[in-house]
XYZ file of C-alpha atoms in Angstrom:
581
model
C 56.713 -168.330 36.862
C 53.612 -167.904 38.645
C 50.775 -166.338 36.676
C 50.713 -162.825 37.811
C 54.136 -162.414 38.621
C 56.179 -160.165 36.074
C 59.344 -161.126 34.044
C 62.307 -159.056 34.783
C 62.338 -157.703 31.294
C 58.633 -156.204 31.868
C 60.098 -154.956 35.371
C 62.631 -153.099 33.338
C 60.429 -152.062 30.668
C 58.295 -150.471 33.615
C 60.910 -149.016 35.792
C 62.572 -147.056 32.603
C 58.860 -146.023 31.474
C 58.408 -144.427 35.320
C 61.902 -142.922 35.315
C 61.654 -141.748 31.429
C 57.897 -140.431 33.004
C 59.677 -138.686 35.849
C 62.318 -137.211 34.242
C 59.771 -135.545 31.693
C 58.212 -133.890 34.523
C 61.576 -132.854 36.248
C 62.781 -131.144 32.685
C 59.110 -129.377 32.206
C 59.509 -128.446 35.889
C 62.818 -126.987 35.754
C 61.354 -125.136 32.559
C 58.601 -123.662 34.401
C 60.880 -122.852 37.003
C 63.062 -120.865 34.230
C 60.662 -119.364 33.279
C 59.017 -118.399 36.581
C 62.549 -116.530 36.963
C 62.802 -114.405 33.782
C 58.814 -113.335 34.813
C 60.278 -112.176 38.200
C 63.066 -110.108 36.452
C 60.449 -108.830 34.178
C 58.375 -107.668 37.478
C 61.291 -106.414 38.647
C 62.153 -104.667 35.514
C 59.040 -103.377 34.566
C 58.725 -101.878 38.630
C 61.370 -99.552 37.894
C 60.241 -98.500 34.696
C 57.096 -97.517 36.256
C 58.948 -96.018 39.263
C 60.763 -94.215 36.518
C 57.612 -93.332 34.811
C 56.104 -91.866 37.996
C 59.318 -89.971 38.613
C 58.954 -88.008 35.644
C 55.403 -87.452 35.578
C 55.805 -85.653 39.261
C 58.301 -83.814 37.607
C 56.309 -82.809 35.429
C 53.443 -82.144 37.442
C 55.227 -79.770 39.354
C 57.160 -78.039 36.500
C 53.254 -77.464 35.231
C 52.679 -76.184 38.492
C 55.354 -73.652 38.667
C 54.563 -72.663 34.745
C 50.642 -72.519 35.844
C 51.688 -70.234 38.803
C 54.194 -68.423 36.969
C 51.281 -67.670 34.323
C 48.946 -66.734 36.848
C 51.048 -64.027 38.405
C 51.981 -62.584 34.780
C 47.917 -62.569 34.278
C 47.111 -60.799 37.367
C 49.763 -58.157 36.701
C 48.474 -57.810 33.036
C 45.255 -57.908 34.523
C 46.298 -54.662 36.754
C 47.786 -52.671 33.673
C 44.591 -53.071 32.309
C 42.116 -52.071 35.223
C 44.643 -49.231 35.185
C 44.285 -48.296 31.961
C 40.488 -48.939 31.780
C 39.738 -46.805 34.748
C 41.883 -44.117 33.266
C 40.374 -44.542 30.328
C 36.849 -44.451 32.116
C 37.829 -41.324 34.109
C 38.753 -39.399 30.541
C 35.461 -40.504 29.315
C 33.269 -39.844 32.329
C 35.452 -36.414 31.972
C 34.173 -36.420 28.368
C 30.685 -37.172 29.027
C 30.182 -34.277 31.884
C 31.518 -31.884 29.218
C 29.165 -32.898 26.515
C 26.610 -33.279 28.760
C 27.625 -29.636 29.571
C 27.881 -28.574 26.237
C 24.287 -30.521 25.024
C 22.522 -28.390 28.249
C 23.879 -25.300 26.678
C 22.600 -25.854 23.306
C 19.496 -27.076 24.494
C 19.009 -23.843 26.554
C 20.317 -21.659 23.171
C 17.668 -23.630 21.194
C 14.503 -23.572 23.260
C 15.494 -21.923 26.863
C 16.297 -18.595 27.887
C 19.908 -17.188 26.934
C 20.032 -14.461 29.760
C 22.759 -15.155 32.033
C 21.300 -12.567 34.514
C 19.843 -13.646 38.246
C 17.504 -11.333 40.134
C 18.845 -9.930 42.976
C 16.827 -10.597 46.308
C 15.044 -7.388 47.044
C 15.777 -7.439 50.770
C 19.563 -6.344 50.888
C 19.975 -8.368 53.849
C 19.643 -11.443 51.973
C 22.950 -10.598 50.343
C 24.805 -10.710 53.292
C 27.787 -12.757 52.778
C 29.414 -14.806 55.109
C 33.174 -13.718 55.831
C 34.113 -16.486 57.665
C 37.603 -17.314 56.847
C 37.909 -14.627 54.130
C 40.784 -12.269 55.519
C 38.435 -9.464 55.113
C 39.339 -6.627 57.309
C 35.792 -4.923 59.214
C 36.132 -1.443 57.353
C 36.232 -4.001 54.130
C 33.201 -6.023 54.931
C 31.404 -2.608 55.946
C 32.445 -1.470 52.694
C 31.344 -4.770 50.461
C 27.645 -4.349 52.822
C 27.195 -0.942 52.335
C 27.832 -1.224 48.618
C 25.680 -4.521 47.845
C 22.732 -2.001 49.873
C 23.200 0.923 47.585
C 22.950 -1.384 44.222
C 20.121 -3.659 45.583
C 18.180 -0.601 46.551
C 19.194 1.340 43.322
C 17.669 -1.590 41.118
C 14.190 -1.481 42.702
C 12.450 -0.164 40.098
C 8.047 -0.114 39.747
C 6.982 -2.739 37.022
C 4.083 -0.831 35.186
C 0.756 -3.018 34.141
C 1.330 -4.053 30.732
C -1.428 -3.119 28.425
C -2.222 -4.883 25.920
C -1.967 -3.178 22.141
C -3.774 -3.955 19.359
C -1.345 -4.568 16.125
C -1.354 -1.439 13.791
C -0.579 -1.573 10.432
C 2.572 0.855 9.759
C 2.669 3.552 6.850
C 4.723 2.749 3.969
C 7.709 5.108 3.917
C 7.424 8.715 2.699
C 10.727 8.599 0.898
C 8.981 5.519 -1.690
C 8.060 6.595 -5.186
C 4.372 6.666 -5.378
C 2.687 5.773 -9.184
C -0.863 6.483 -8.876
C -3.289 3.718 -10.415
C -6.775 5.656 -11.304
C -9.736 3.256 -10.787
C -13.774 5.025 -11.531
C -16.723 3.187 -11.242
C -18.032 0.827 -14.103
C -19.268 2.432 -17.118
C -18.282 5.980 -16.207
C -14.960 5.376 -19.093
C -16.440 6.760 -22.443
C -19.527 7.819 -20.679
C -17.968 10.822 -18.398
C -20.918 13.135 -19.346
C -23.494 11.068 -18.055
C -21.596 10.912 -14.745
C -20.602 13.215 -11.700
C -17.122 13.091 -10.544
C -16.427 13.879 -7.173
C -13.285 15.146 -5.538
C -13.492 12.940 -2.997
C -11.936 10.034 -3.228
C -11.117 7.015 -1.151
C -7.748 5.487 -1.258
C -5.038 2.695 -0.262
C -1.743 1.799 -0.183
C 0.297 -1.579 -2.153
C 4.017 -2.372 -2.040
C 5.257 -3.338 -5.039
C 9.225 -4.324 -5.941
C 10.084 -4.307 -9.821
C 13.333 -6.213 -10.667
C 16.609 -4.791 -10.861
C 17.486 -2.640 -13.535
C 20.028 -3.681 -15.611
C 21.109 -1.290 -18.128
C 24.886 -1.238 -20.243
C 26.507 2.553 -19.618
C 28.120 3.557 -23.167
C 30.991 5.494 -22.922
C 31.824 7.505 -25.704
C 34.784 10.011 -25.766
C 34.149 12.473 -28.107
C 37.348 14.327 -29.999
C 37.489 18.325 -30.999
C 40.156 20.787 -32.198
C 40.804 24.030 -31.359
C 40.422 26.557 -33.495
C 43.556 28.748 -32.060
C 46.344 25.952 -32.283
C 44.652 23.267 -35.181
C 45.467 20.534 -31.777
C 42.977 17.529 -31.738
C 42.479 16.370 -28.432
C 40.329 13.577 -27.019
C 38.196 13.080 -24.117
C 40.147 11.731 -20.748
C 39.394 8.216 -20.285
C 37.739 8.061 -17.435
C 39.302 5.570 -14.663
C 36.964 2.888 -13.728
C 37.209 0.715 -10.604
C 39.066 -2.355 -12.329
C 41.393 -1.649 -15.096
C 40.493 -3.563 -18.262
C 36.697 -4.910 -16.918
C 33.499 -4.103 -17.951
C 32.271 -4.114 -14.601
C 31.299 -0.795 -13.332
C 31.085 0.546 -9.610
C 27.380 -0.541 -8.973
C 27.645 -4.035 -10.849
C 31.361 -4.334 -7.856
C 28.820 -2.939 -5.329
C 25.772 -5.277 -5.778
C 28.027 -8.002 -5.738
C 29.960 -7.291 -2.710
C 26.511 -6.589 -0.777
C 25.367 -9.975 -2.026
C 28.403 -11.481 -0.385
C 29.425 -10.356 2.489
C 26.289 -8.154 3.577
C 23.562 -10.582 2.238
C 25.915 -13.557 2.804
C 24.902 -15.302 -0.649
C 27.689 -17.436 -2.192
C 28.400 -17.008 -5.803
C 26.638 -19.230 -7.804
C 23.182 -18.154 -6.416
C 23.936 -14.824 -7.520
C 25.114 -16.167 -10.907
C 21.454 -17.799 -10.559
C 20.662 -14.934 -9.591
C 21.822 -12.667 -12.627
C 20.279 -15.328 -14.726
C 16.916 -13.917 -14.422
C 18.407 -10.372 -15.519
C 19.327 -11.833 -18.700
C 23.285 -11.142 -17.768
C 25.093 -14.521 -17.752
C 28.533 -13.865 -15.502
C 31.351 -16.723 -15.091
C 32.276 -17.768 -11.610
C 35.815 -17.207 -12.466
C 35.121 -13.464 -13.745
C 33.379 -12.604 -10.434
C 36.103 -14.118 -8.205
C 38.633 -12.178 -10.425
C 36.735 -9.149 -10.053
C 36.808 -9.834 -5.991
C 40.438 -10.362 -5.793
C 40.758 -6.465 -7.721
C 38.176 -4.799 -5.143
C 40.188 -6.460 -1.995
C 43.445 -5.150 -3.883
C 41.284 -1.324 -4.336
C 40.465 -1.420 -0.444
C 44.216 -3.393 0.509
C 46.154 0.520 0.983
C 43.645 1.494 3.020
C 43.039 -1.118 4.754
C 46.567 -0.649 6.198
C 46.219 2.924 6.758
C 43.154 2.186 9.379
C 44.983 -1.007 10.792
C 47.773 1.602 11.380
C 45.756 4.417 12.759
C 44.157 2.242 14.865
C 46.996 0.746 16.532
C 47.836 4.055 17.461
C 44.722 4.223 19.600
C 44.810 4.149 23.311
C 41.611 1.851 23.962
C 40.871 -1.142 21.837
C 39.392 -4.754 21.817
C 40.324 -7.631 20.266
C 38.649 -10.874 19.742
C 38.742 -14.159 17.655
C 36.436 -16.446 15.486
C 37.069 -19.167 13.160
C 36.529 -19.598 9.385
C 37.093 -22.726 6.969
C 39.625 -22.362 5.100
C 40.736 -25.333 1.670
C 43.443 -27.089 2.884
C 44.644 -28.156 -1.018
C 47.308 -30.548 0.552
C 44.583 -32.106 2.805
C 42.182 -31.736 0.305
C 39.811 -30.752 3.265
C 38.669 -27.643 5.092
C 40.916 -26.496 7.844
C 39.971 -23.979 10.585
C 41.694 -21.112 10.705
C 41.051 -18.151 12.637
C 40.434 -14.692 12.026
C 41.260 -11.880 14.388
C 37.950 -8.855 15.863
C 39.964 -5.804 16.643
C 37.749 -3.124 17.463
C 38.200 1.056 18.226
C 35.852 1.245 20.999
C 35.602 5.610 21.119
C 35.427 5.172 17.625
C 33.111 3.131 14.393
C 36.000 1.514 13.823
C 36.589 -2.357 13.115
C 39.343 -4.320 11.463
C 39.534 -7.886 10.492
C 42.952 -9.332 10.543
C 43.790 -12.829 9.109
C 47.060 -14.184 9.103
C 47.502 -17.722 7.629
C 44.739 -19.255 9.824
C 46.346 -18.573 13.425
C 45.526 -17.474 16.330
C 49.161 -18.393 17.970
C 50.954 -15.749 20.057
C 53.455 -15.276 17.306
C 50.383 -13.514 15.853
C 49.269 -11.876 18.594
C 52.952 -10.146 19.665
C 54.026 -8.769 15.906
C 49.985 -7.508 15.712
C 50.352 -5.655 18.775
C 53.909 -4.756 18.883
C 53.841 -1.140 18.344
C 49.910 -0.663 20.601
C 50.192 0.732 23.856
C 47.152 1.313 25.695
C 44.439 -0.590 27.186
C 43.137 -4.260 25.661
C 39.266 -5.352 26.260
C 39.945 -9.324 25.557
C 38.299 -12.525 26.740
C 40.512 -15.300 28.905
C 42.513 -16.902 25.756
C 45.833 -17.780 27.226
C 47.604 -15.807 24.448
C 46.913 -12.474 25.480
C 48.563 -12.956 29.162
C 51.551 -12.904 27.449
C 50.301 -8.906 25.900
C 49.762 -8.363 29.182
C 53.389 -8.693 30.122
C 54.648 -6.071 27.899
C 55.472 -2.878 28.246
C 52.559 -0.373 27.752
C 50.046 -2.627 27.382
C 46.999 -3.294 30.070
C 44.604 -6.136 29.542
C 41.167 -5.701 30.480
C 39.356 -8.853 30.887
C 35.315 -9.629 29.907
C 33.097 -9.897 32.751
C 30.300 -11.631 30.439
C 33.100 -14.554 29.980
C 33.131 -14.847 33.611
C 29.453 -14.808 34.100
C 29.201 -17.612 31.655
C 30.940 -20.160 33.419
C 28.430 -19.929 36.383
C 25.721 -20.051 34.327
C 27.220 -23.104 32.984
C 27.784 -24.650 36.413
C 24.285 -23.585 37.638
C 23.175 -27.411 37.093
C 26.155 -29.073 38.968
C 26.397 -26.573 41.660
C 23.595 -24.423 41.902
C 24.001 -22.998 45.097
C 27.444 -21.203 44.611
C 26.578 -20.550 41.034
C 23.430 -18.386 41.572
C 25.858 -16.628 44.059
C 28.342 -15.986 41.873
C 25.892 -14.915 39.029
C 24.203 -12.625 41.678
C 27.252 -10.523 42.960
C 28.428 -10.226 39.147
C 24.720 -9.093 38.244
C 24.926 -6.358 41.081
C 28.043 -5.110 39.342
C 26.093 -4.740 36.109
C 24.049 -2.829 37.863
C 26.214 -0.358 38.796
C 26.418 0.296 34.843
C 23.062 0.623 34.976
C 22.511 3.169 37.111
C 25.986 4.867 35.502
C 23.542 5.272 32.291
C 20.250 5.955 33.972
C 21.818 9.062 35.081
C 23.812 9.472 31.920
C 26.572 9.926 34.011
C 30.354 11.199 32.564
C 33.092 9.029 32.320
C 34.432 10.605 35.002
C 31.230 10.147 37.156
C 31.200 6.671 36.098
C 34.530 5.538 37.180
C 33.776 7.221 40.505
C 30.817 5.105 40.875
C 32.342 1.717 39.758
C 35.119 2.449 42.726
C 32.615 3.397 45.171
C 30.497 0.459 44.919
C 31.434 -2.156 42.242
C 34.986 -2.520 43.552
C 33.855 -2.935 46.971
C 31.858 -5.947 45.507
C 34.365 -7.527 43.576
C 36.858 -7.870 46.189
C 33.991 -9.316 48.198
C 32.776 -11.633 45.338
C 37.506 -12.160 45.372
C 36.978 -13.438 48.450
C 34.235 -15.829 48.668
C 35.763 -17.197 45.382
C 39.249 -18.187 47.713
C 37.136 -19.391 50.277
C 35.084 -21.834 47.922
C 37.800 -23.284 45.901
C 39.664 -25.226 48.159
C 35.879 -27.237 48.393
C 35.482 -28.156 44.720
C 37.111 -29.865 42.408
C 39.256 -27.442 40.119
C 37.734 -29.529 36.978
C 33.601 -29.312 37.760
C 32.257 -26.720 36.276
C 31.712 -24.941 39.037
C 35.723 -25.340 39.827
C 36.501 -23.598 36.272
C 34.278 -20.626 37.102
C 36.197 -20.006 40.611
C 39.236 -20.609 38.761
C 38.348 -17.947 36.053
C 37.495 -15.737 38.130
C 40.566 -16.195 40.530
C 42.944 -16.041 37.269
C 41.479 -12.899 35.493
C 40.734 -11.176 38.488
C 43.331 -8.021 38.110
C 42.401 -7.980 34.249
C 38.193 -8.511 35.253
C 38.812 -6.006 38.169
C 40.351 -3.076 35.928
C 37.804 -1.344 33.999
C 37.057 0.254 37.165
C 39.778 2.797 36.690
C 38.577 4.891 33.857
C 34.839 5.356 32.802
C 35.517 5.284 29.226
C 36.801 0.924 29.710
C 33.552 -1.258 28.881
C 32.857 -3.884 31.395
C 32.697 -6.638 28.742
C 33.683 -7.294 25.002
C 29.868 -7.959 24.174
C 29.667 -5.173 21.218
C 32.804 -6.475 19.453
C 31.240 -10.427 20.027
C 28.647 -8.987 18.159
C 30.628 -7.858 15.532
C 31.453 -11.103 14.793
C 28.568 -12.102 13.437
C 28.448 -11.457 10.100
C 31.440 -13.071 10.059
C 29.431 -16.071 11.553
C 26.514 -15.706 8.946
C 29.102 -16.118 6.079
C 30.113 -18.846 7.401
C 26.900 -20.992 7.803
C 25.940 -20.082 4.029
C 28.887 -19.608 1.856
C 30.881 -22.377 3.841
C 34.606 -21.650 3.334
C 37.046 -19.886 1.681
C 39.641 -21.524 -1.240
C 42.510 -20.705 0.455
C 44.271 -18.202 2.875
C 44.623 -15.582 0.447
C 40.597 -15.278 -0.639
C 40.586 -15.774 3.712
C 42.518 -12.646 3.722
C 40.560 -10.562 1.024
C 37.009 -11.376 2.986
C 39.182 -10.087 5.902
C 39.837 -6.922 3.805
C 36.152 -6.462 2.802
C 34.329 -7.421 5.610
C 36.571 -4.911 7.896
C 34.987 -1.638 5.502
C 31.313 -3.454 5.927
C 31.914 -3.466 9.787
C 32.816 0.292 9.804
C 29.628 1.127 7.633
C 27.604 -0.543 10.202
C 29.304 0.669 13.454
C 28.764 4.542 11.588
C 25.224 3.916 10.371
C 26.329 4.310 6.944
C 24.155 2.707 3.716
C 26.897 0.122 3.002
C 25.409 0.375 -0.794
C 25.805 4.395 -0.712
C 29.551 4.144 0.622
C 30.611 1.188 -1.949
C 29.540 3.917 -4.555
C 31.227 6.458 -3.722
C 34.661 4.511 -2.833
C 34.364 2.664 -6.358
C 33.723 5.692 -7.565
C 36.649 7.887 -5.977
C 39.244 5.662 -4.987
C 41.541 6.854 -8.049
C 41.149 10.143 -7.023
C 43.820 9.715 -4.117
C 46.175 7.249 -6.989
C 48.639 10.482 -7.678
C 47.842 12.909 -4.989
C 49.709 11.605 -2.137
C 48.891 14.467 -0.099
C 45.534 13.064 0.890
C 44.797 10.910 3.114
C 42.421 7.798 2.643
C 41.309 7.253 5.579
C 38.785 10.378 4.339
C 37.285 8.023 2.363
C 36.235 5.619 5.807
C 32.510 5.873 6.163
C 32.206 7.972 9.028
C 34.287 10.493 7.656
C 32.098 10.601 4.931
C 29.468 11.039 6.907
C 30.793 14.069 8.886
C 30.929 15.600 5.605
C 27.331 15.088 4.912
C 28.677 13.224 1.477
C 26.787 9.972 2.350
């Protein structure tokens, strides 16, 4: 074998090496290719998962979508409901702000600013002309309103005299004052009067001086005798004293009830009070002693409230006082009721359980017939829908709510506060010439009617051009509601054009209030009602309150067993007309 040349074995040996070598690569090529084709189903596989996958989260998307846009509509409407709400309640408080705005302008002006309600009247009549455009006025009517504006504008012209200026003068002391004379000589002329001269002349002045109450204890003692012509013993009468079984006597009851309700002190300064006398006095004793002196004034109490009623001509008016609420454990307000005899010095507080509801009002005034002087509360429209009855309605009420509107509207305001001050005027010429009441109801029709119906209709044209709630809209509505009632006192000289004497009234009431601060409960309400109606009717009659407490305390158990006699002797005027007080 030629060198070079390979045996067949080697050939072999080579061949199955190649083939063993090729068929490794075929079997690791046919595993690739396996597993090149579970990769591709994996692709495949994993494809539709994320087709899947993007399936559901554009489902999703859009389900978000419609929930987002759902939301949003349910916001926006929530978001109306409240705009709604917050411009309601925005309208309620810019409501609530004009009022106390109102209300702080009016306090302001009581504080520091002028109170008077009245406007001057131009001086050239012709300046009052109104405009009747659109009023319905007939010409004879307008002629009528002109004419009488003239007559009042020309009656109030009055000359203003130069003031002059006075000096301040010291006043005498009173005449009626005990005078104790305090002798006073010149130094050294005591002991030595022989070495002096002593004219009659003298020079002299003048001190007040106030020495503390006197306290004193009255002894009674009762003495016993018998007569001679039967042997009998018999004792002195006891005498009857103001409160059964007390020690306090008629001026100790009338010091105290000044102190109270005229002098508006509360009770424990006056126990403070007493103090300084040396006299110590329980809270509980005085308040005992004040429920037995509204009990000795309680019968006639309801003899005036029903001799009043019986009146033809009265006014009636309200006011609050606190009152315990023992439930509440608070103060309450209740209110007590101002009815007033106007021909008469008669007053009477009435307090029933706080109200001032129309249940009230209809059993008061059930049996009245006559005419009513009242303000605009509601209650009495319903009074004036009964049988015999005739509201009159307060033309100071309806001044007021110009005045109130002058700083929202002050055009129509001064107008309105003009015409109603030429009506007043009318009164005043009524009592310049100290005219009748028959003369004085003749010149109220002659010229203060012809103004209100005027005044009537400007107030119909101008309300149609505000709005009803402004202040200025209240006033026209007032006035447009109350006219009949405002327009009434016309008809008889003897009606008052405004319930300003019985607001006055009120006052003490109003005084007792601000230092005493409340009564314990509706009863005690009731016995200040009881008391300060008798303190009202001293001051209406210009009666010494401390005189006529006297002499009731004194002689109220006079009339316990005659029943003949009448009490209402004993009310301060009466007493008066007797020339006892």
């Amino acid at each position: 074998m030629a060198e070079g040349q390979l045996s067949d074995k080697q050939l072999i040996e080579a061949l199955l090496r190649e083939r063993d070598e090729l068929y490794r690569r075929a079997t690791k090529a046919e595993h690739r290719l396996a597993e090149l084709s579970d990769a591709e189903a994996m692709r495949q596989q994993y494809e539709a998962r994320i087709k899947e996958k993007d399936n559901e989260i554009s489902q999703m998307k859009a389900d978000h979508q419609k929930r987002l846009s759902k939301m949003d509509d349910e916001y926006k409407k929530v978001l109306s409901k409240k705009e709604d709400e917050y411009r309601q309640v925005l309208s309620k408080k810019e409501d609530e702000i004009r009022s106390l705005v109102a209300r702080i302008e009016y306090m302001a002006r009581k504080l520091w600013g002028k109170m008077s309600e009245k406007r001057q009247t131009p001086d050239d009549p012709r300046q009052l002309k109104l405009d009747f455009e659109g009023m319905g006025l007939t010409d004879e009517e307008k002629r009528q309103i002109e004419n009488a504006a003239r007559k009042v504008a020309e009656a109030r012209k009055v000359k203003v005299k130069e003031h002059e200026k006075q000096l301040p003068v010291r006043k005498k002391l009173p005449e009626n004052l005990r005078r104790v004379e305090e002798h006073i000589y010149p130094e050294g002329y005591i002991g030595h009067e022989d070495e002096w001269i002593l004219f009659e002349a003298t020079e002299t002045s003048e001190h007040l001086e106030i020495t503390a109450p006197d306290a004193y204890v009255r002894v009674t003692i009762r003495h016993k005798a018998m007569r001679k012509a039967d042997n009998q013993i018999v004792t002195a009468p006891v005498p009857a004293e103001p409160l059964a079984k007390s020690y306090a006597g008629p001026t100790v009851l009338t010091e105290l009830t000044i102190g109270k309700f005229a002098d508006h002190l509360p009770f424990y300064r006056q126990i403070e009070m007493y103090k300084r006398l040396g006299i110590e006095l329980k809270q509980p004793t005085i308040e005992g002693w004040f429920f037995g002196i509204a009990d000795l004034m309680r019968p006639m109490y309801y003899r005036l409230q029903e001799y009043m009623l019986r009146l033809d001509y009265l006014q009636s008016d309200e006011s609050t006082v606190p009152v315990i609420n023992n439930e509440k454990h608070r103060t309450v307000k209740g209110y007590m009721w101002l009815i007033r005899a106007v021909m008469e010095p008669l007053v009477l507080f009435h307090y029933h359980d706080g109200s001032r509801g129309k249940e009230v009002a209809l059993e008061f005034f059930k049996d009245f017939k006559g005419a009513l002087g009242v303000d605009g509360y509601g209650v009495y429209d319903l009074l004036d829908k009964l049988d015999g009855i005739m509201i009159l309605c307060c033309w100071a009420h309806c001044r007021r709510y110009f005045d109130r509107a002058l700083n929202h509207d002050r055009k129509r305001a001064e107008h309105g506060i003009e015409q109603i001050g030429l009506i007043y005027s009318v009164e005043t010429i009524a009592d310049e010439e100290g005219a009748s009441y028959e003369r004085r109801a003749q010149l109220r029709q002659e010229l203060a009617y012809p103004i209100i119906r005027g005044l009537e209709a400007w107030a119909l044209n101008e309300q149609e051009a505000v709005m009803p709630k402004s202040p200025i809209g209240k006033a026209l509505g007032y006035l447009l509601g109350h006219i009949r009632q405002l327009s009434r006192y016309t008809t008889d000289g003897r009606y008052q054009i405004d319930n300003n004497f019985i607001e006055n009234s009120v006052r003490p009431l109003a005084l007792g209030r601000k230092n005493y601060l409340f009564c314990g409960n509706h009863d005690a309400a009731e016995d200040a009602a009881i008391i300060y109606t008798f303190m009202g009717c001293c001051k209406l009659a210009q009666v010494d309150v401390r005189k006529w407490l006297n002499y009731f305390f004194t002689h109220i158990h006079d009339y316990d067993e005659d029943y003949s006699r009448d009490l209402l002797e004993l009310l301060p005027h009466n007493l008066k007309q007797k020339g006892i007080l």
